[in-house]
XYZ file of C-alpha atoms in Angstrom:
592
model
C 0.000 0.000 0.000
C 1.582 3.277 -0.781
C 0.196 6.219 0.952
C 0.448 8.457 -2.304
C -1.195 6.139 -4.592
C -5.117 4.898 -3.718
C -5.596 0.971 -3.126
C -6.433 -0.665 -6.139
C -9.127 -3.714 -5.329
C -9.752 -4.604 -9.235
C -5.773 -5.702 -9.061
C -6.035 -7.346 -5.865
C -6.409 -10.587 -7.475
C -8.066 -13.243 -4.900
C -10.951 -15.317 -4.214
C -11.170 -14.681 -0.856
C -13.979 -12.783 1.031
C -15.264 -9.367 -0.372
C -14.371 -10.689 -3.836
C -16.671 -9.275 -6.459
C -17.190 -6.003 -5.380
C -17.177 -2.733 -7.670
C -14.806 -0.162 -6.906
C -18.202 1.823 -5.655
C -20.015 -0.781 -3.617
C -16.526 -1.194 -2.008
C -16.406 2.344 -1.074
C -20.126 2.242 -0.472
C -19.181 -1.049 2.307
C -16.454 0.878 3.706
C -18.471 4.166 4.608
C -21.270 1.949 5.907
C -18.772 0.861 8.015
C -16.799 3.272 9.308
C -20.246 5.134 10.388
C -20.683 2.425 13.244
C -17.426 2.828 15.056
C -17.259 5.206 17.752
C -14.598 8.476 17.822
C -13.205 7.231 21.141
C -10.864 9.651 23.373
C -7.962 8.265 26.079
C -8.808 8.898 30.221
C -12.399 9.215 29.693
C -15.707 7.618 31.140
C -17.759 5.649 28.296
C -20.683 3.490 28.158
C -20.276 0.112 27.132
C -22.371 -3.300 26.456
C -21.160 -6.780 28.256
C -20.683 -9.132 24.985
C -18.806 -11.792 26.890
C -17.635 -13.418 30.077
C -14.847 -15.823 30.758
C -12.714 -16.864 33.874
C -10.376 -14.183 33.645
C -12.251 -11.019 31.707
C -15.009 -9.785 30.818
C -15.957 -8.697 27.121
C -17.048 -5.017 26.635
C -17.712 -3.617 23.337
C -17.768 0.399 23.731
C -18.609 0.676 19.491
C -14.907 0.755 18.666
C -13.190 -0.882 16.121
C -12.557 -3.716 18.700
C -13.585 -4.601 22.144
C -12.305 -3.996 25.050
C -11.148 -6.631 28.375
C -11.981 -5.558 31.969
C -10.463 -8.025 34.719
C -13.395 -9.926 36.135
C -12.119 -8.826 39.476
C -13.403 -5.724 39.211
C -16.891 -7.085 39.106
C -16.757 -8.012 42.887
C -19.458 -5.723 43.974
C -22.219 -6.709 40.858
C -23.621 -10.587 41.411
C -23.889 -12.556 38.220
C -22.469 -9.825 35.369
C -23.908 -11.276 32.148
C -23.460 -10.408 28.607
C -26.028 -7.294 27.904
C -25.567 -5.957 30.585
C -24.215 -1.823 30.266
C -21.615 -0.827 32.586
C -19.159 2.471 32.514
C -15.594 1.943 31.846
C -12.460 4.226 31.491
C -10.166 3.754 28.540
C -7.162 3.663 29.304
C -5.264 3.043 26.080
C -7.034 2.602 22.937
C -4.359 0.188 21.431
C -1.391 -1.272 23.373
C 0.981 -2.945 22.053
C -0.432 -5.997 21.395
C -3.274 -4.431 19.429
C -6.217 -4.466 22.398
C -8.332 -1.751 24.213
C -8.026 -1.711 27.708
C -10.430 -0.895 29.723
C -10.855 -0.057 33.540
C -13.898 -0.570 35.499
C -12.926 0.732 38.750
C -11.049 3.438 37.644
C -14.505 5.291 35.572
C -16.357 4.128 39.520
C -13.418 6.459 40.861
C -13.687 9.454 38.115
C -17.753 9.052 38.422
C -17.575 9.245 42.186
C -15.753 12.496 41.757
C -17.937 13.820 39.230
C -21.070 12.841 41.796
C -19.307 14.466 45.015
C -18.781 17.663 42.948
C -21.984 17.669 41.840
C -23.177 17.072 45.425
C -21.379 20.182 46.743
C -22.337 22.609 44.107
C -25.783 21.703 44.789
C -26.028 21.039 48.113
C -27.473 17.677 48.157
C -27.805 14.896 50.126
C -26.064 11.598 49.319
C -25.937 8.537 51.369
C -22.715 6.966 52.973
C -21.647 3.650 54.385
C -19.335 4.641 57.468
C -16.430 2.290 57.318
C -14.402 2.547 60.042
C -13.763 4.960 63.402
C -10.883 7.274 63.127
C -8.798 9.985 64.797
C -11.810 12.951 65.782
C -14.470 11.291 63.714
C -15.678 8.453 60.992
C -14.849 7.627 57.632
C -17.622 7.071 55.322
C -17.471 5.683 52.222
C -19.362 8.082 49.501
C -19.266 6.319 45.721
C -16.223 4.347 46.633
C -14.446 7.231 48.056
C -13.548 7.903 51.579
C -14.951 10.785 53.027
C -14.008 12.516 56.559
C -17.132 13.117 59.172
C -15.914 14.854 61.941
C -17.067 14.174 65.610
C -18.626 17.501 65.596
C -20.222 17.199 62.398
C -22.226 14.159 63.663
C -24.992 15.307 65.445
C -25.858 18.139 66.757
C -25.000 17.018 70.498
C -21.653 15.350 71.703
C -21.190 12.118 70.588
C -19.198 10.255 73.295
C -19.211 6.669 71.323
C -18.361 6.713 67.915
C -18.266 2.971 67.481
C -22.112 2.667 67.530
C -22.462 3.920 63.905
C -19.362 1.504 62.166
C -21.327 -0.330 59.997
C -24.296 1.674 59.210
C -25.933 3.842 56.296
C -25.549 7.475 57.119
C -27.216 10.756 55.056
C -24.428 13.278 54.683
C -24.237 16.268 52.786
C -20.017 17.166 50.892
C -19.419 20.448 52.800
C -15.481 20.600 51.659
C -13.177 19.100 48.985
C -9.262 19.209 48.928
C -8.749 18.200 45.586
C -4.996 18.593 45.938
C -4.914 15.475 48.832
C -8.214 14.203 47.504
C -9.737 14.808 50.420
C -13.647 15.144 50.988
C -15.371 16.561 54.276
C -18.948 15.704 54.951
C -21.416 16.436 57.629
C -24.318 15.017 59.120
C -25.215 17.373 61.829
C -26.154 19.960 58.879
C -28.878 17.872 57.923
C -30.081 17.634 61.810
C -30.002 21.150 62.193
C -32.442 21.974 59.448
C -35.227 19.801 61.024
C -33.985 21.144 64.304
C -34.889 25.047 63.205
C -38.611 23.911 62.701
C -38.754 21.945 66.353
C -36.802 24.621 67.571
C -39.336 27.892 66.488
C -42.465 25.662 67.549
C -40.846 25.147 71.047
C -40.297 28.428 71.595
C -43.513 30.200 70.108
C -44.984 28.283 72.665
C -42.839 28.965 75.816
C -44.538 29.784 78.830
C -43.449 29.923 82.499
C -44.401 26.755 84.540
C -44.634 24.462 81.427
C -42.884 21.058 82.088
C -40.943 19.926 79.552
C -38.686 16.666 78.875
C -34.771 16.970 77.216
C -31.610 15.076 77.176
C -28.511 16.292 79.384
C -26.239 17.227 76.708
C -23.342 18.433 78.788
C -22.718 19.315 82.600
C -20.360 21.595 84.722
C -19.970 22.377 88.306
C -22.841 25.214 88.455
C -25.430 22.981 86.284
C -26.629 21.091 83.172
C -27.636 21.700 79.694
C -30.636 20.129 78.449
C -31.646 20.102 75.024
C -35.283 20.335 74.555
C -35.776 19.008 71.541
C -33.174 21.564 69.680
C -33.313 24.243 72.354
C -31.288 23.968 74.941
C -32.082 25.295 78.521
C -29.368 25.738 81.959
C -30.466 23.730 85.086
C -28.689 25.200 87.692
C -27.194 23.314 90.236
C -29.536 24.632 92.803
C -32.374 24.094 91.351
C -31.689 20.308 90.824
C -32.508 19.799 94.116
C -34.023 20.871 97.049
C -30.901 19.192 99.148
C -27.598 20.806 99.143
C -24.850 18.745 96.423
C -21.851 19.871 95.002
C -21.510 18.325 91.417
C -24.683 17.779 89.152
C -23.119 14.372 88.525
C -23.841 13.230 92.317
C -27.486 13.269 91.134
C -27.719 13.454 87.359
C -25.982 11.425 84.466
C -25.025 12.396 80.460
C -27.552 11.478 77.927
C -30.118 11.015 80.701
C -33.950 11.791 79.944
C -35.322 14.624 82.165
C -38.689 16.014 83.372
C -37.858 19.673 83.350
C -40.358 22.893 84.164
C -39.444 26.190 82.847
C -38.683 28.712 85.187
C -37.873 31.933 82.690
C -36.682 32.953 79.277
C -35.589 36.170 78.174
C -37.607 38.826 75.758
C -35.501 36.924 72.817
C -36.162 33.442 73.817
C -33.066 32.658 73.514
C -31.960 31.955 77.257
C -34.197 29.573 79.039
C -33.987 28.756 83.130
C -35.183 25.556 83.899
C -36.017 23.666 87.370
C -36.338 20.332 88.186
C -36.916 20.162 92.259
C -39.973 22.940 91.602
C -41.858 19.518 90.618
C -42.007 18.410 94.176
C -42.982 20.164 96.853
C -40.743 22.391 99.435
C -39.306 20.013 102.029
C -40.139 22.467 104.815
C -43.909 21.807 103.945
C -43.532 18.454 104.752
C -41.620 19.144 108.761
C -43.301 17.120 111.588
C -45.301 19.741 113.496
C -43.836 18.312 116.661
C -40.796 20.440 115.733
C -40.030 23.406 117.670
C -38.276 25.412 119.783
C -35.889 23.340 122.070
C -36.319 19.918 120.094
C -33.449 18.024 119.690
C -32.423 16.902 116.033
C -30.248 15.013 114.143
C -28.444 16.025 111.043
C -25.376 16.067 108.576
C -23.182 18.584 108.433
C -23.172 20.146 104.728
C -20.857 23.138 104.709
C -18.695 25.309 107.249
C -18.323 28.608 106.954
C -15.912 31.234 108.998
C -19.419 32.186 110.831
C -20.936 28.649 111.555
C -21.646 25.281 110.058
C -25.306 23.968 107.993
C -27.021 21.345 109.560
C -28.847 19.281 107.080
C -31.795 17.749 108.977
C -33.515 16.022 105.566
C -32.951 17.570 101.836
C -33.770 20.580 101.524
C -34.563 21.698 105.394
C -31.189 22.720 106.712
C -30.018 25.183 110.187
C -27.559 27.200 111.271
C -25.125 26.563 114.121
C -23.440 29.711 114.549
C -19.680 29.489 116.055
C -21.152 31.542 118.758
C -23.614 28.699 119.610
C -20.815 25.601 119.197
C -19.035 26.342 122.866
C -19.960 28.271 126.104
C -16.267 29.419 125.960
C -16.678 33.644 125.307
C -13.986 33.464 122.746
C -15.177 32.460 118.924
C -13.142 30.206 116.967
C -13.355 28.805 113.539
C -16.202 26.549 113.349
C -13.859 24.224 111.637
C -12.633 23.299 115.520
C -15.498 21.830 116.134
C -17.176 20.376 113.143
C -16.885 19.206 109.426
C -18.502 18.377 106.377
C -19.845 14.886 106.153
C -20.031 14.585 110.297
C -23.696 13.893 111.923
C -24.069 15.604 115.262
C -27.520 16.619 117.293
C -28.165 19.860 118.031
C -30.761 21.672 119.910
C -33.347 24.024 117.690
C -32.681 27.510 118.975
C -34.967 29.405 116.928
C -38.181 28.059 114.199
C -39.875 30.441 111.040
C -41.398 27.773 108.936
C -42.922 30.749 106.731
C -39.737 31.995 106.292
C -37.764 28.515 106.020
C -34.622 29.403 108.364
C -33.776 27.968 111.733
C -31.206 28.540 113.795
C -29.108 25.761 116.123
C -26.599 25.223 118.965
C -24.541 22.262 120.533
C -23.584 24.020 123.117
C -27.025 23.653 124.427
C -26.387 20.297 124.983
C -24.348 20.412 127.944
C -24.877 22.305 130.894
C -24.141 25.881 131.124
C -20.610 26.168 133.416
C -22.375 29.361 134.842
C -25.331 27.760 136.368
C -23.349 24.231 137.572
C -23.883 24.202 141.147
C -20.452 24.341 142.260
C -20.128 27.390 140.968
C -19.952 29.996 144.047
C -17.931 27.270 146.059
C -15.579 26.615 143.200
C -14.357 30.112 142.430
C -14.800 31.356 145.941
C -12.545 34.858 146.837
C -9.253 33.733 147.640
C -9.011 30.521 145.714
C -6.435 29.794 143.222
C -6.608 28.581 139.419
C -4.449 28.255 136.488
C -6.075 29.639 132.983
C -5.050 30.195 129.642
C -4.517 33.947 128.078
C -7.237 33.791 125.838
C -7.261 38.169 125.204
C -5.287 41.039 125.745
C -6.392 44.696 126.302
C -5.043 47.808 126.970
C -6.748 47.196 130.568
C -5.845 43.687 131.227
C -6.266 40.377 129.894
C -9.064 37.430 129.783
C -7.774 34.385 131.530
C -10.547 31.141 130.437
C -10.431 29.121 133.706
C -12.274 26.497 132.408
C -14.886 26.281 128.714
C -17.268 28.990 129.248
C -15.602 30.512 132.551
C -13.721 33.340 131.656
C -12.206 36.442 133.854
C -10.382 39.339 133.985
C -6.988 40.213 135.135
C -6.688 43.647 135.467
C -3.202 45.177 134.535
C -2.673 46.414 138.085
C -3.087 43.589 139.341
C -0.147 41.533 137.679
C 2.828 42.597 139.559
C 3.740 44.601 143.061
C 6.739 45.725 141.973
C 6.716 46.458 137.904
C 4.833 49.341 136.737
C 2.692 47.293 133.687
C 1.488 49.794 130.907
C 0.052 47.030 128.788
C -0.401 42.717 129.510
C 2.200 42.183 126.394
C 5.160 43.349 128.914
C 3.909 40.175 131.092
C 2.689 37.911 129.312
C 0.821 36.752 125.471
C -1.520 34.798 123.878
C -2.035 31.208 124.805
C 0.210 31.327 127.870
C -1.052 29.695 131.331
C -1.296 31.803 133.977
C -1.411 31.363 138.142
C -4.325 33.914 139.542
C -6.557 34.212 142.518
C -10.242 34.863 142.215
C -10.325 38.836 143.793
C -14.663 39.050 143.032
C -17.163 36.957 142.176
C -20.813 37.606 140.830
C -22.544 34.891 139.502
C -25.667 36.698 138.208
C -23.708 39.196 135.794
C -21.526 36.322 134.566
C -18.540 38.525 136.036
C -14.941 36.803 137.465
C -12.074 39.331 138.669
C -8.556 37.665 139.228
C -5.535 39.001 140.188
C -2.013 37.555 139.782
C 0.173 39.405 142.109
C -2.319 38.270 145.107
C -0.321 35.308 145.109
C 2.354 36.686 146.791
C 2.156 39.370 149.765
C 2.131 42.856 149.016
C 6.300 43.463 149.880
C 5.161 47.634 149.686
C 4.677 47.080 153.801
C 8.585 45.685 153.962
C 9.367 48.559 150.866
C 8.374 51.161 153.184
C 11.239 50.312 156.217
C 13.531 49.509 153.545
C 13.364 52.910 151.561
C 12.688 55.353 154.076
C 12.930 59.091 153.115
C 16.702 60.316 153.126
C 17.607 56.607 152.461
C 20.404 56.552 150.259
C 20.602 53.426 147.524
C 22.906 52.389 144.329
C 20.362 52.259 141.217
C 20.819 52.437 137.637
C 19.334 55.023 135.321
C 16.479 52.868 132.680
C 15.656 55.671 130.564
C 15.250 59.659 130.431
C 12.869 62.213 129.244
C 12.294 65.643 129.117
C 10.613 65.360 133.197
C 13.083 63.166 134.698
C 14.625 59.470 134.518
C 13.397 55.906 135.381
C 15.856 53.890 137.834
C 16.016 50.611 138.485
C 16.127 49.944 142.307
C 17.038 47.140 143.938
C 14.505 43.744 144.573
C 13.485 45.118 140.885
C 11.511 48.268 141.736
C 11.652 51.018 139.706
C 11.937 55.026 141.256
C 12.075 58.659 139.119
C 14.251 61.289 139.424
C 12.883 64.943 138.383
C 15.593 66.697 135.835
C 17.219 69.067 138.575
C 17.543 66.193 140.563
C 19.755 64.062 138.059
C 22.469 67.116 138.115
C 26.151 65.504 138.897
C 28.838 67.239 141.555
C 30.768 68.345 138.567
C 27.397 70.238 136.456
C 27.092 67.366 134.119
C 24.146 65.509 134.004
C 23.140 61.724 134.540
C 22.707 59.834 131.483
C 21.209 56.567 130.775
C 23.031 53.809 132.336
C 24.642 55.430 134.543
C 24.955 53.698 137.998
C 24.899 56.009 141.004
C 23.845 56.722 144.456
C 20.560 58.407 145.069
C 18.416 59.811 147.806
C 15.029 58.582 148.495
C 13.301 62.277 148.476
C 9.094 60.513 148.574
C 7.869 57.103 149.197
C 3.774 56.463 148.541
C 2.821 52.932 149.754
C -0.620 53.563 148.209
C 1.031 54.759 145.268
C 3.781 52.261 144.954
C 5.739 55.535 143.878
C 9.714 56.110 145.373
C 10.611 59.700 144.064
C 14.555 60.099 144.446
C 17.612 62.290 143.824
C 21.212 62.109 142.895
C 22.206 65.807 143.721
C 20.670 65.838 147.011
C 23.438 62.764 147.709
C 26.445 65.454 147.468
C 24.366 69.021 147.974
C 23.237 67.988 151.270
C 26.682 66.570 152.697
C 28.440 69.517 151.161
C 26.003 71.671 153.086
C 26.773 69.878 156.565
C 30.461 70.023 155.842
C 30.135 73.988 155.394
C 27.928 74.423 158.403
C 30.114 72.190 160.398
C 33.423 74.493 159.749
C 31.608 77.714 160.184
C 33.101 79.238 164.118
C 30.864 78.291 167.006
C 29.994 80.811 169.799
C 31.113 78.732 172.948
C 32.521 75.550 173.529
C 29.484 73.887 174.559
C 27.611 74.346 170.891
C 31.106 73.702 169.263
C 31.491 70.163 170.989
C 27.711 69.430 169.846
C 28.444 70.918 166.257
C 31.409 68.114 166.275
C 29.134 65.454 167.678
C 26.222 66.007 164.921
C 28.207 64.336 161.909
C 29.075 61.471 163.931
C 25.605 60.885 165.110
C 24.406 61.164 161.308
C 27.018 58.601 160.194
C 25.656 56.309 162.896
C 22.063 56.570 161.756
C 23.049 55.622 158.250
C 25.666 52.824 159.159
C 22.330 51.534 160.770
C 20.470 52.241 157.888
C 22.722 50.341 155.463
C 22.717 47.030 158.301
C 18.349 46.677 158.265
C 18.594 47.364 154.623
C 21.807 44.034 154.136
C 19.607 42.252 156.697
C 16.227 43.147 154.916
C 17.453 42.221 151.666
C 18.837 38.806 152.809
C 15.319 38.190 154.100
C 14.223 38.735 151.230
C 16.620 37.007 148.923
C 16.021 33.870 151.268
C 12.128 34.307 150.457
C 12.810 34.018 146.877
């Protein structure tokens, strides 16, 4: 054949088939044939016509100049494929090189299943899935062969805690995302929910009232409550309105998924924010009290919560009383309630006050034991003159508050702490929580009133003071502290006397500073007053005085012998002075 020069079939010389055909019927033959072959094109989706079956293939003729195999593997999914039958293919090469069309079944399902998910996105339909398997955050469903993505929240439109119960079954999805560069596809079946929802959703609330029970679904909880969904509205149970008993956690009462009996307690103008109840559907607890209850009846309880004041009582859900800290102890001094009680512990308690119309009550413990004030004992146990040990339980700028016993408190005035130290406040002496000797000074039963004295336990050592620091006594003491009026010094047996400012003058004109130890004379001594006034330039003054008036001439011998004898009998007095005062103060030390 020469492609220059047409085909001549008069020389074709044969008796084989066609033979006896006119150069015009042959081209007549050939266009008649030629017009029933298809114009086929490479990588494209075709219909074609099962002519054939064997082990291996399957037979499709597409109207091509041949026909085409398909493995019979990829016939899996059709039951008993049979010659007739019309199935898409994709061509994959017209001719190879062994002169055949090949064909692909599963690769024209593939191109078609694209071709249907586009289609499904651009306009928004709904296609059924098969969900395959459970995934990372959601399920894969299989959409014309392909494997689509549904995402946990694309499910429904409340949380789905168990993905595995929908492996295995037919699902209605809608394509709401294609990544065509990973051939990925996103689908969603909480879209198709929500539509259906919107109708539910305006009937329930058109007709929303207050009071109307309801059921839901608890679709999610948190510490202050639950979210119900009423049937695509959801509403907040609050944790206090679960029950009429006091709980903590919603879950101690309530479970996820749960069905509810709800009433609705308010919305707001845009219905969009609904309050619901669930205890409102029984009634009050405190209408149901046993009308033996009443002032001064004993009950038992459960202690629900503590609080800096006092501790709830929980006597049956919902009916609960307050035991203030003041009403836990007779002891005068509050402390935290947490001393006494805690949560979880059941205790009886006395009912101190009752308003059923109001719902409160108020209780005490205390009220279970005797009052320490009204104990028989009382007058003969803290007589005047007896001695106790207490605890510092307050201190005041007056004194402190000694607790003798729970509930017996009294007070220790601050002048009545020491004989010898001058106290301005109880911190010099003593703090907080220390134990303390005392003797009961006054007692009055009926005002609740206890005065105690601590230096009582020792004689009053002014009377002994007052032979021991006579005026014009002179003693060694040590100068404390100075101010603009004078100087504190520290006397012995630990008193403490003050010296004036023109007192405190030295021989040589200087003055007497702080810790300075020095001789002074005792110019004022108050027993009453427990006050020794004394001075350090009287000491030299005075002796300088005598010395001058004992050198001045004397008019006769007679009143000059006496002026001799007057010095001596001076230094006598005081060399007996200083002897009671060694003697005094060995008494003394041996006392200690």
């Amino acid at each position: 054949m020469s492609s220059t020069k047409e085909f001549n079939w008069e020389a074709f010389d044969t008796k084989g088939f066609g033979e006896g055909y006119t150069k015009e019927q042959r081209a007549q033959m050939e266009a008649m044939y030629t017009g029933t072959l298809n114009e086929i094109t490479e990588k494209e989706v075709i219909k074609g016509v099962v002519v054939g079956v064997n082990d291996k293939d399957v037979i499709i003729n597409i109207g091509f100049k041949s026909d085409g195999l398909v493995p019979l593997s990829e016939f899996r999914d059709v039951a008993g494929i049979k010659p007739g039958d019309e199935v898409e293919v994709f061509i994959e090469e017209q001719e190879n090189a062994l002169g055949q069309l090949i064909l692909s079944r599963k690769k024209a399902k593939i191109v078609r299943a694209w071709q249907d998910i586009e289609s499904a996105l651009e306009n928004d339909s709904v296609i059924e899935g098969l969900v395959k398997r459970r995934t990372k955050g959601g399920l894969i469903v299989d959409i014309y062969g392909v494997e689509a993505f549904l995402p946990g929240s694309q499910i429904d439109v409340k949380p789905i805690r168990d993905f595995d119960i929908y492996v295995g079954k037919k699902m209605e999805v809608k394509v709401v995302k294609i990544n065509h560069a990973n051939d990925n596809v996103v689908v969603s079946h909480k879209v198709l929910i929500e539509k259906d929802l919107e109708k539910q959703k305006a009937e329930i609330l058109n007709n929303l009232e207050k009071g109307q029970v309801l059921e839901g679904v608890i679709k999610n909880m948190t510490n202050f409550g639950v979210f119900i969904d009423l049937g695509g509205v959801d509403g907040l149970l609050h944790i206090t309105d679960i029950s009429w008993g006091r709980i903590n956690h919603p879950e101690e009462v309530l479970q996820l998924d749960q069905k509810v009996q709800v009433v609705v307690l308010d919305f707001d103008d845009d219905k969009r924010r609904i309050s619901l109840g669930m205890k409102q559907l029984t009634s009050h607890p405190w209408d149901s009290l046993a009308s033996s209850l009443e002032i001064g009846s004993r009950v038992q309880g459960k202690i629900v919560n503590v609080a800096d004041y006092g501790a709830f009582l929980e006597l049956a859900p919902g009916v609960e009383g307050l035991i203030h800290v003041s009403e836990m102890s007779w002891s005068q001094h509050l402390r935290n309630p947490a001393d006494f009680v805690k949560v979880g512990d059941e205790i009886e308690a006395v009912v101190l006050t009752l308003d059923k119309d109001e719902r409160k009550m108020s209780l005490g413990i205390k009220q279970l034991t005797e009052d320490p004030w009204t104990k028989g004992d009382m007058s003969t146990k803290y007589k005047v003159g007896s001695k106790h040990k207490g605890v510092v339980r307050n201190l005041t700028n007056f004194g402190l508050f000694l607790e003798l016993e729970e509930g017996i408190d009294g007070l220790v005035h601050v002048s009545d702490l020491s004989w010898t130290k001058k106290i301005k406040h109880p911190s010099e002496f003593v703090k907080v929580g220390d134990e303390l000797d005392v003797a009961v000074l006054e007692l009055d039963v009926e005002n609740r009133r206890l005065a105690l004295g601590h230096k009582q336990l020792e004689e009053n050592p002014w009377d002994t003071f007052e032979t021991v620091f006579p005026v014009g006594s002179v003693h060694k003491c040590t100068v404390n502290s100075k101010n603009d009026k004078g100087a504190v010094l520290e006397l012995p047996y630990g008193l403490e006397g003050f010296a004036t400012v023109k007192n405190l003058e030295k021989e040589d004109g200087t003055q007497v500073e702080v810790g300075d130890s020095l001789d002074f004379k005792v110019t004022e001594f108050s027993k009453d007053d427990k006050r020794i006034v004394l001075s350090h330039t009287a000491t030299f003054k005075e002796e300088a005085k005598a010395a001058k008036k004992a050198a001045a001439p004397a008019a006769g011998g007679k009143k000059k012998e006496e002026s001799v004898e007057m010095p001596a009998q001076a230094e006598k007095s005081t060399f007996g002075d200083i002897d009671a005062l060694a003697e005094l103060k060995e008494k003394m030390e041996g006392k200690k």
